[in-house]
Amino acid sequence: MSQQQLGRRPLRADRTTPPQPGGTGETARFVGWLGSLGCAAAGYGVFQFLFGVLPGSLGGEPARYLIAGVSGIGTGVAAWLAAALVRARGAADPARTLVRVPPAAESPAPGPLPEVFAAAYSTLAAKATVVDDPVRGRLTGWSHSLSESGPLRPTSVGTAYGLHIVLGLGMPDGRLRTGDLVDTLWRLRLPDGGWSARSQGAEARPEVTALVLGALARAGVSGERLAEEVERCTDGFTSARDRAGRESTHVLTTVLRGLLRAAPDAAVLPPLRDALADGAIGDARREHLRCWGYRLDPPYGLPSALHTAQAVVALDRAAGVLGEDEAVRATREDGVRWLLTCADAPHHRCQDLRDLREEVRRPRTDDPSRHEVLNVRHFTASWVVRALMTPGAREVAAQDGLLEAWRERLDGAAAAVWAGQTDGIWSWGPDSGELRQPLWMTYQGLSALRAHAVWMYRPEQ
């Protein structure tokens, strides 16, 4: 996004004050009128006029021709000299040159991003539902997708992402109230504590619980009120109790990001950070740099820009809260370098930006022979934008002399994010039916564009 879209344009050098009455402006208009006739045409016009009005008694027809001809020639020469004088003065004093400035330049219009934000807010306000539940009370929020039809009931995931969007956009009016959304998330808590996705049933899952806790913490809920749920989330997120979750890059990074918001002093955070760093793999196709696949334990899966970006974001945030040792920092920086080595082009349509799907399969506690399957879709371009905008990513690019590559890949990913929205809402694809406009995708798109705009803003000096 250009600086002109984000700030005020610098004053153009050729924009001047209006001409003063009786000065160069009026002279220019008069000479312009003469010039529109042409010097010769002006002289001929004077000749014709005088020849027609001079009386015949003046000395006969030869005298009339003489007087009218001399006057016409004089007028033409005078017009030519006046025009030359005005041009010379304008060249000598360009600050006084009259320039017509288009109306749009006189009052620069805002860039398109505020319009996208306003449209997104209006859509969220229109799509929010209010349900009076006989057990849980009044629920205000959103279902999983903005494109769902029929009787809608707010869900934990949809309302948590909706709360994140509202907090990111601000609240220009009272159509959406943070307090109502916070109360709804508490009321959607499961009977035994925690939260789960709609497809996961009545058993709390750490990635959803951490998502909700992060949204509540961002909305200002105190750490004391969150403490019990944080403890329940961390107690259940162990290799013994949730092996599939601990081995999933997506699940572990989601839990880590949520707990960094909700409980930055939690004892479980350093071990989670270390487990994420230890799950990196080397990629022989990209200079043996470390990156991430969809799993943190064998089989790791193929190197993935999506999961590498998720890991870089989580490790960078953890570094800001917990600090990091040399080994963890080296792994995180390798992940940044891996993202910068993408050789595919153009960068707004490269292979690293392909959206991905994955499944998180867990044994059901009521019947271990059967599995709960969570289908996860990933907006890859938004994650790459967020990873490349981490403070550590730019430091790596500057140290390695890769700022140009960093800017190209960042701008390409941001362009891909921008291209996916319509009036501030992102759609997954035509094959998704009623789930084609998931709240999480709009949240990720808006947050990526907002962060990119803030990062690239350069006030005029």
PDB file of N, CA, C and O in Angstrom, residues 404-447:
ATOM      1  N   GLU A 404      15.688  -6.480   0.043  1.00  0.00           N
ATOM      2  CA  GLU A 404      14.921  -6.424  -1.200  1.00  0.00           C
ATOM      3  C   GLU A 404      14.067  -7.679  -1.366  1.00  0.00           C
ATOM      4  O   GLU A 404      12.888  -7.595  -1.727  1.00  0.00           O
ATOM      5  N   ALA A 405      14.642  -8.847  -1.087  1.00  0.00           N
ATOM      6  CA  ALA A 405      13.875 -10.090  -1.164  1.00  0.00           C
ATOM      7  C   ALA A 405      12.759 -10.100  -0.121  1.00  0.00           C
ATOM      8  O   ALA A 405      11.639 -10.551  -0.395  1.00  0.00           O
ATOM      9  N   TRP A 406      13.072  -9.579   1.064  1.00  0.00           N
ATOM     10  CA  TRP A 406      12.051  -9.505   2.118  1.00  0.00           C
ATOM     11  C   TRP A 406      10.878  -8.636   1.677  1.00  0.00           C
ATOM     12  O   TRP A 406       9.715  -9.018   1.831  1.00  0.00           O
ATOM     13  N   ARG A 407      11.176  -7.476   1.100  1.00  0.00           N
ATOM     14  CA  ARG A 407      10.111  -6.564   0.668  1.00  0.00           C
ATOM     15  C   ARG A 407       9.301  -7.191  -0.466  1.00  0.00           C
ATOM     16  O   ARG A 407       8.064  -7.086  -0.484  1.00  0.00           O
ATOM     17  N   GLU A 408       9.951  -7.842  -1.416  1.00  0.00           N
ATOM     18  CA  GLU A 408       9.236  -8.449  -2.534  1.00  0.00           C
ATOM     19  C   GLU A 408       8.275  -9.535  -2.054  1.00  0.00           C
ATOM     20  O   GLU A 408       7.127  -9.594  -2.493  1.00  0.00           O
ATOM     21  N   ARG A 409       8.730 -10.381  -1.164  1.00  0.00           N
ATOM     22  CA  ARG A 409       7.876 -11.472  -0.707  1.00  0.00           C
ATOM     23  C   ARG A 409       6.772 -10.974   0.218  1.00  0.00           C
ATOM     24  O   ARG A 409       5.653 -11.482   0.190  1.00  0.00           O
ATOM     25  N   LEU A 410       7.086  -9.972   1.025  1.00  0.00           N
ATOM     26  CA  LEU A 410       6.060  -9.395   1.885  1.00  0.00           C
ATOM     27  C   LEU A 410       4.986  -8.701   1.060  1.00  0.00           C
ATOM     28  O   LEU A 410       3.783  -8.910   1.271  1.00  0.00           O
ATOM     29  N   ASP A 411       5.387  -7.885   0.094  1.00  0.00           N
ATOM     30  CA  ASP A 411       4.416  -7.188  -0.743  1.00  0.00           C
ATOM     31  C   ASP A 411       3.608  -8.177  -1.576  1.00  0.00           C
ATOM     32  O   ASP A 411       2.405  -7.978  -1.800  1.00  0.00           O
ATOM     33  N   GLY A 412       4.245  -9.243  -2.048  1.00  0.00           N
ATOM     34  CA  GLY A 412       3.511 -10.243  -2.810  1.00  0.00           C
ATOM     35  C   GLY A 412       2.470 -10.946  -1.972  1.00  0.00           C
ATOM     36  O   GLY A 412       1.323 -11.137  -2.406  1.00  0.00           O
ATOM     37  N   ALA A 413       2.822 -11.329  -0.752  1.00  0.00           N
ATOM     38  CA  ALA A 413       1.852 -11.986   0.128  1.00  0.00           C
ATOM     39  C   ALA A 413       0.714 -11.042   0.499  1.00  0.00           C
ATOM     40  O   ALA A 413      -0.460 -11.440   0.545  1.00  0.00           O
ATOM     41  N   ALA A 414       1.044  -9.758   0.762  1.00  0.00           N
ATOM     42  CA  ALA A 414      -0.003  -8.785   1.087  1.00  0.00           C
ATOM     43  C   ALA A 414      -0.941  -8.585  -0.100  1.00  0.00           C
ATOM     44  O   ALA A 414      -2.163  -8.434   0.076  1.00  0.00           O
ATOM     45  N   ALA A 415      -0.395  -8.573  -1.321  1.00  0.00           N
ATOM     46  CA  ALA A 415      -1.245  -8.441  -2.508  1.00  0.00           C
ATOM     47  C   ALA A 415      -2.169  -9.636  -2.648  1.00  0.00           C
ATOM     48  O   ALA A 415      -3.332  -9.496  -3.047  1.00  0.00           O
ATOM     49  N   ALA A 416      -1.689 -10.826  -2.316  1.00  0.00           N
ATOM     50  CA  ALA A 416      -2.537 -12.019  -2.379  1.00  0.00           C
ATOM     51  C   ALA A 416      -3.655 -11.950  -1.342  1.00  0.00           C
ATOM     52  O   ALA A 416      -4.793 -12.352  -1.609  1.00  0.00           O
ATOM     53  N   VAL A 417      -3.341 -11.437  -0.168  1.00  0.00           N
ATOM     54  CA  VAL A 417      -4.383 -11.272   0.861  1.00  0.00           C
ATOM     55  C   VAL A 417      -5.437 -10.283   0.383  1.00  0.00           C
ATOM     56  O   VAL A 417      -6.641 -10.528   0.477  1.00  0.00           O
ATOM     57  N   TRP A 418      -4.982  -9.151  -0.155  1.00  0.00           N
ATOM     58  CA  TRP A 418      -5.910  -8.116  -0.625  1.00  0.00           C
ATOM     59  C   TRP A 418      -6.827  -8.658  -1.715  1.00  0.00           C
ATOM     60  O   TRP A 418      -8.024  -8.361  -1.739  1.00  0.00           O
ATOM     61  N   ALA A 419      -6.275  -9.447  -2.626  1.00  0.00           N
ATOM     62  CA  ALA A 419      -7.059  -9.932  -3.766  1.00  0.00           C
ATOM     63  C   ALA A 419      -8.172 -10.876  -3.338  1.00  0.00           C
ATOM     64  O   ALA A 419      -9.125 -11.079  -4.094  1.00  0.00           O
ATOM     65  N   GLY A 420      -8.091 -11.430  -2.150  1.00  0.00           N
ATOM     66  CA  GLY A 420      -9.086 -12.412  -1.733  1.00  0.00           C
ATOM     67  C   GLY A 420     -10.348 -11.838  -1.124  1.00  0.00           C
ATOM     68  O   GLY A 420     -11.287 -12.590  -0.850  1.00  0.00           O
ATOM     69  N   GLN A 421     -10.392 -10.532  -0.891  1.00  0.00           N
ATOM     70  CA  GLN A 421     -11.551  -9.952  -0.184  1.00  0.00           C
ATOM     71  C   GLN A 421     -12.521  -9.280  -1.135  1.00  0.00           C
ATOM     72  O   GLN A 421     -12.158  -8.779  -2.195  1.00  0.00           O
ATOM     73  N   THR A 422     -13.760  -9.247  -0.724  1.00  0.00           N
ATOM     74  CA  THR A 422     -14.810  -8.475  -1.379  1.00  0.00           C
ATOM     75  C   THR A 422     -15.557  -7.711  -0.295  1.00  0.00           C
ATOM     76  O   THR A 422     -16.192  -8.316   0.573  1.00  0.00           O
ATOM     77  N   ASP A 423     -15.444  -6.387  -0.305  1.00  0.00           N
ATOM     78  CA  ASP A 423     -16.069  -5.545   0.713  1.00  0.00           C
ATOM     79  C   ASP A 423     -15.662  -5.974   2.119  1.00  0.00           C
ATOM     80  O   ASP A 423     -16.479  -6.009   3.048  1.00  0.00           O
ATOM     81  N   GLY A 424     -14.385  -6.308   2.278  1.00  0.00           N
ATOM     82  CA  GLY A 424     -13.867  -6.614   3.603  1.00  0.00           C
ATOM     83  C   GLY A 424     -14.156  -8.003   4.109  1.00  0.00           C
ATOM     84  O   GLY A 424     -13.870  -8.300   5.275  1.00  0.00           O
ATOM     85  N   ILE A 425     -14.689  -8.879   3.269  1.00  0.00           N
ATOM     86  CA  ILE A 425     -15.007 -10.249   3.676  1.00  0.00           C
ATOM     87  C   ILE A 425     -14.252 -11.207   2.764  1.00  0.00           C
ATOM     88  O   ILE A 425     -14.243 -11.038   1.545  1.00  0.00           O
ATOM     89  N   TRP A 426     -13.639 -12.215   3.345  1.00  0.00           N
ATOM     90  CA  TRP A 426     -12.878 -13.196   2.586  1.00  0.00           C
ATOM     91  C   TRP A 426     -13.678 -14.486   2.436  1.00  0.00           C
ATOM     92  O   TRP A 426     -14.389 -14.892   3.353  1.00  0.00           O
ATOM     93  N   SER A 427     -13.539 -15.109   1.286  1.00  0.00           N
ATOM     94  CA  SER A 427     -14.240 -16.362   0.996  1.00  0.00           C
ATOM     95  C   SER A 427     -13.210 -17.449   0.714  1.00  0.00           C
ATOM     96  O   SER A 427     -12.212 -17.215   0.034  1.00  0.00           O
ATOM     97  N   TRP A 428     -13.496 -18.642   1.220  1.00  0.00           N
ATOM     98  CA  TRP A 428     -12.585 -19.760   1.034  1.00  0.00           C
ATOM     99  C   TRP A 428     -12.637 -20.291  -0.379  1.00  0.00           C
ATOM    100  O   TRP A 428     -11.621 -20.516  -1.003  1.00  0.00           O
ATOM    101  N   GLY A 429     -13.817 -20.500  -0.907  1.00  0.00           N
ATOM    102  CA  GLY A 429     -13.904 -21.028  -2.258  1.00  0.00           C
ATOM    103  C   GLY A 429     -15.317 -21.464  -2.565  1.00  0.00           C
ATOM    104  O   GLY A 429     -16.136 -21.652  -1.672  1.00  0.00           O
ATOM    105  N   PRO A 430     -15.617 -21.625  -3.842  1.00  0.00           N
ATOM    106  CA  PRO A 430     -16.993 -21.975  -4.232  1.00  0.00           C
ATOM    107  C   PRO A 430     -17.418 -23.377  -3.808  1.00  0.00           C
ATOM    108  O   PRO A 430     -18.598 -23.679  -3.807  1.00  0.00           O
ATOM    109  N   ASP A 431     -16.453 -24.225  -3.448  1.00  0.00           N
ATOM    110  CA  ASP A 431     -16.794 -25.593  -3.091  1.00  0.00           C
ATOM    111  C   ASP A 431     -17.123 -25.758  -1.616  1.00  0.00           C
ATOM    112  O   ASP A 431     -17.344 -26.873  -1.146  1.00  0.00           O
ATOM    113  N   SER A 432     -17.171 -24.664  -0.874  1.00  0.00           N
ATOM    114  CA  SER A 432     -17.349 -24.759   0.568  1.00  0.00           C
ATOM    115  C   SER A 432     -18.790 -24.601   1.014  1.00  0.00           C
ATOM    116  O   SER A 432     -19.073 -24.642   2.213  1.00  0.00           O
ATOM    117  N   GLY A 433     -19.710 -24.375   0.092  1.00  0.00           N
ATOM    118  CA  GLY A 433     -21.113 -24.258   0.458  1.00  0.00           C
ATOM    119  C   GLY A 433     -21.363 -23.128   1.427  1.00  0.00           C
ATOM    120  O   GLY A 433     -20.888 -22.001   1.248  1.00  0.00           O
ATOM    121  N   GLU A 434     -22.082 -23.429   2.489  1.00  0.00           N
ATOM    122  CA  GLU A 434     -22.420 -22.393   3.455  1.00  0.00           C
ATOM    123  C   GLU A 434     -21.236 -21.990   4.324  1.00  0.00           C
ATOM    124  O   GLU A 434     -21.333 -21.015   5.072  1.00  0.00           O
ATOM    125  N   LEU A 435     -20.144 -22.715   4.238  1.00  0.00           N
ATOM    126  CA  LEU A 435     -18.978 -22.386   5.056  1.00  0.00           C
ATOM    127  C   LEU A 435     -17.924 -21.624   4.263  1.00  0.00           C
ATOM    128  O   LEU A 435     -16.757 -21.595   4.637  1.00  0.00           O
ATOM    129  N   ARG A 436     -18.325 -20.991   3.180  1.00  0.00           N
ATOM    130  CA  ARG A 436     -17.343 -20.351   2.307  1.00  0.00           C
ATOM    131  C   ARG A 436     -16.846 -19.009   2.847  1.00  0.00           C
ATOM    132  O   ARG A 436     -15.885 -18.457   2.310  1.00  0.00           O
ATOM    133  N   GLN A 437     -17.479 -18.452   3.878  1.00  0.00           N
ATOM    134  CA  GLN A 437     -17.022 -17.189   4.452  1.00  0.00           C
ATOM    135  C   GLN A 437     -16.746 -17.353   5.949  1.00  0.00           C
ATOM    136  O   GLN A 437     -17.402 -16.752   6.795  1.00  0.00           O
ATOM    137  N   PRO A 438     -15.754 -18.138   6.302  1.00  0.00           N
ATOM    138  CA  PRO A 438     -15.470 -18.381   7.726  1.00  0.00           C
ATOM    139  C   PRO A 438     -14.969 -17.127   8.421  1.00  0.00           C
ATOM    140  O   PRO A 438     -14.209 -16.338   7.842  1.00  0.00           O
ATOM    141  N   LEU A 439     -15.393 -16.952   9.667  1.00  0.00           N
ATOM    142  CA  LEU A 439     -14.970 -15.769  10.430  1.00  0.00           C
ATOM    143  C   LEU A 439     -13.464 -15.711  10.593  1.00  0.00           C
ATOM    144  O   LEU A 439     -12.865 -14.633  10.547  1.00  0.00           O
ATOM    145  N   TRP A 440     -12.830 -16.869  10.785  1.00  0.00           N
ATOM    146  CA  TRP A 440     -11.389 -16.851  11.003  1.00  0.00           C
ATOM    147  C   TRP A 440     -10.646 -16.292   9.790  1.00  0.00           C
ATOM    148  O   TRP A 440      -9.613 -15.639   9.936  1.00  0.00           O
ATOM    149  N   MET A 441     -11.161 -16.543   8.584  1.00  0.00           N
ATOM    150  CA  MET A 441     -10.476 -16.072   7.385  1.00  0.00           C
ATOM    151  C   MET A 441     -10.565 -14.549   7.269  1.00  0.00           C
ATOM    152  O   MET A 441      -9.587 -13.875   6.928  1.00  0.00           O
ATOM    153  N   THR A 442     -11.732 -14.003   7.572  1.00  0.00           N
ATOM    154  CA  THR A 442     -11.874 -12.552   7.545  1.00  0.00           C
ATOM    155  C   THR A 442     -11.015 -11.910   8.628  1.00  0.00           C
ATOM    156  O   THR A 442     -10.382 -10.866   8.398  1.00  0.00           O
ATOM    157  N   TYR A 443     -10.967 -12.527   9.797  1.00  0.00           N
ATOM    158  CA  TYR A 443     -10.098 -11.987  10.851  1.00  0.00           C
ATOM    159  C   TYR A 443      -8.643 -11.966  10.402  1.00  0.00           C
ATOM    160  O   TYR A 443      -7.932 -10.958  10.555  1.00  0.00           O
ATOM    161  N   GLN A 444      -8.175 -13.066   9.851  1.00  0.00           N
ATOM    162  CA  GLN A 444      -6.778 -13.135   9.437  1.00  0.00           C
ATOM    163  C   GLN A 444      -6.481 -12.161   8.292  1.00  0.00           C
ATOM    164  O   GLN A 444      -5.416 -11.540   8.262  1.00  0.00           O
ATOM    165  N   GLY A 445      -7.420 -12.023   7.348  1.00  0.00           N
ATOM    166  CA  GLY A 445      -7.221 -11.082   6.262  1.00  0.00           C
ATOM    167  C   GLY A 445      -7.154  -9.648   6.746  1.00  0.00           C
ATOM    168  O   GLY A 445      -6.247  -8.883   6.363  1.00  0.00           O
ATOM    169  N   LEU A 446      -8.106  -9.247   7.579  1.00  0.00           N
ATOM    170  CA  LEU A 446      -8.130  -7.874   8.078  1.00  0.00           C
ATOM    171  C   LEU A 446      -6.908  -7.571   8.936  1.00  0.00           C
ATOM    172  O   LEU A 446      -6.309  -6.490   8.816  1.00  0.00           O
ATOM    173  N   SER A 447      -6.538  -8.489   9.820  1.00  0.00           N
ATOM    174  CA  SER A 447      -5.401  -8.227  10.697  1.00  0.00           C
ATOM    175  C   SER A 447      -4.104  -8.150   9.903  1.00  0.00           C
ATOM    176  O   SER A 447      -3.229  -7.332  10.215  1.00  0.00           O
TER     177      SER A 447
END
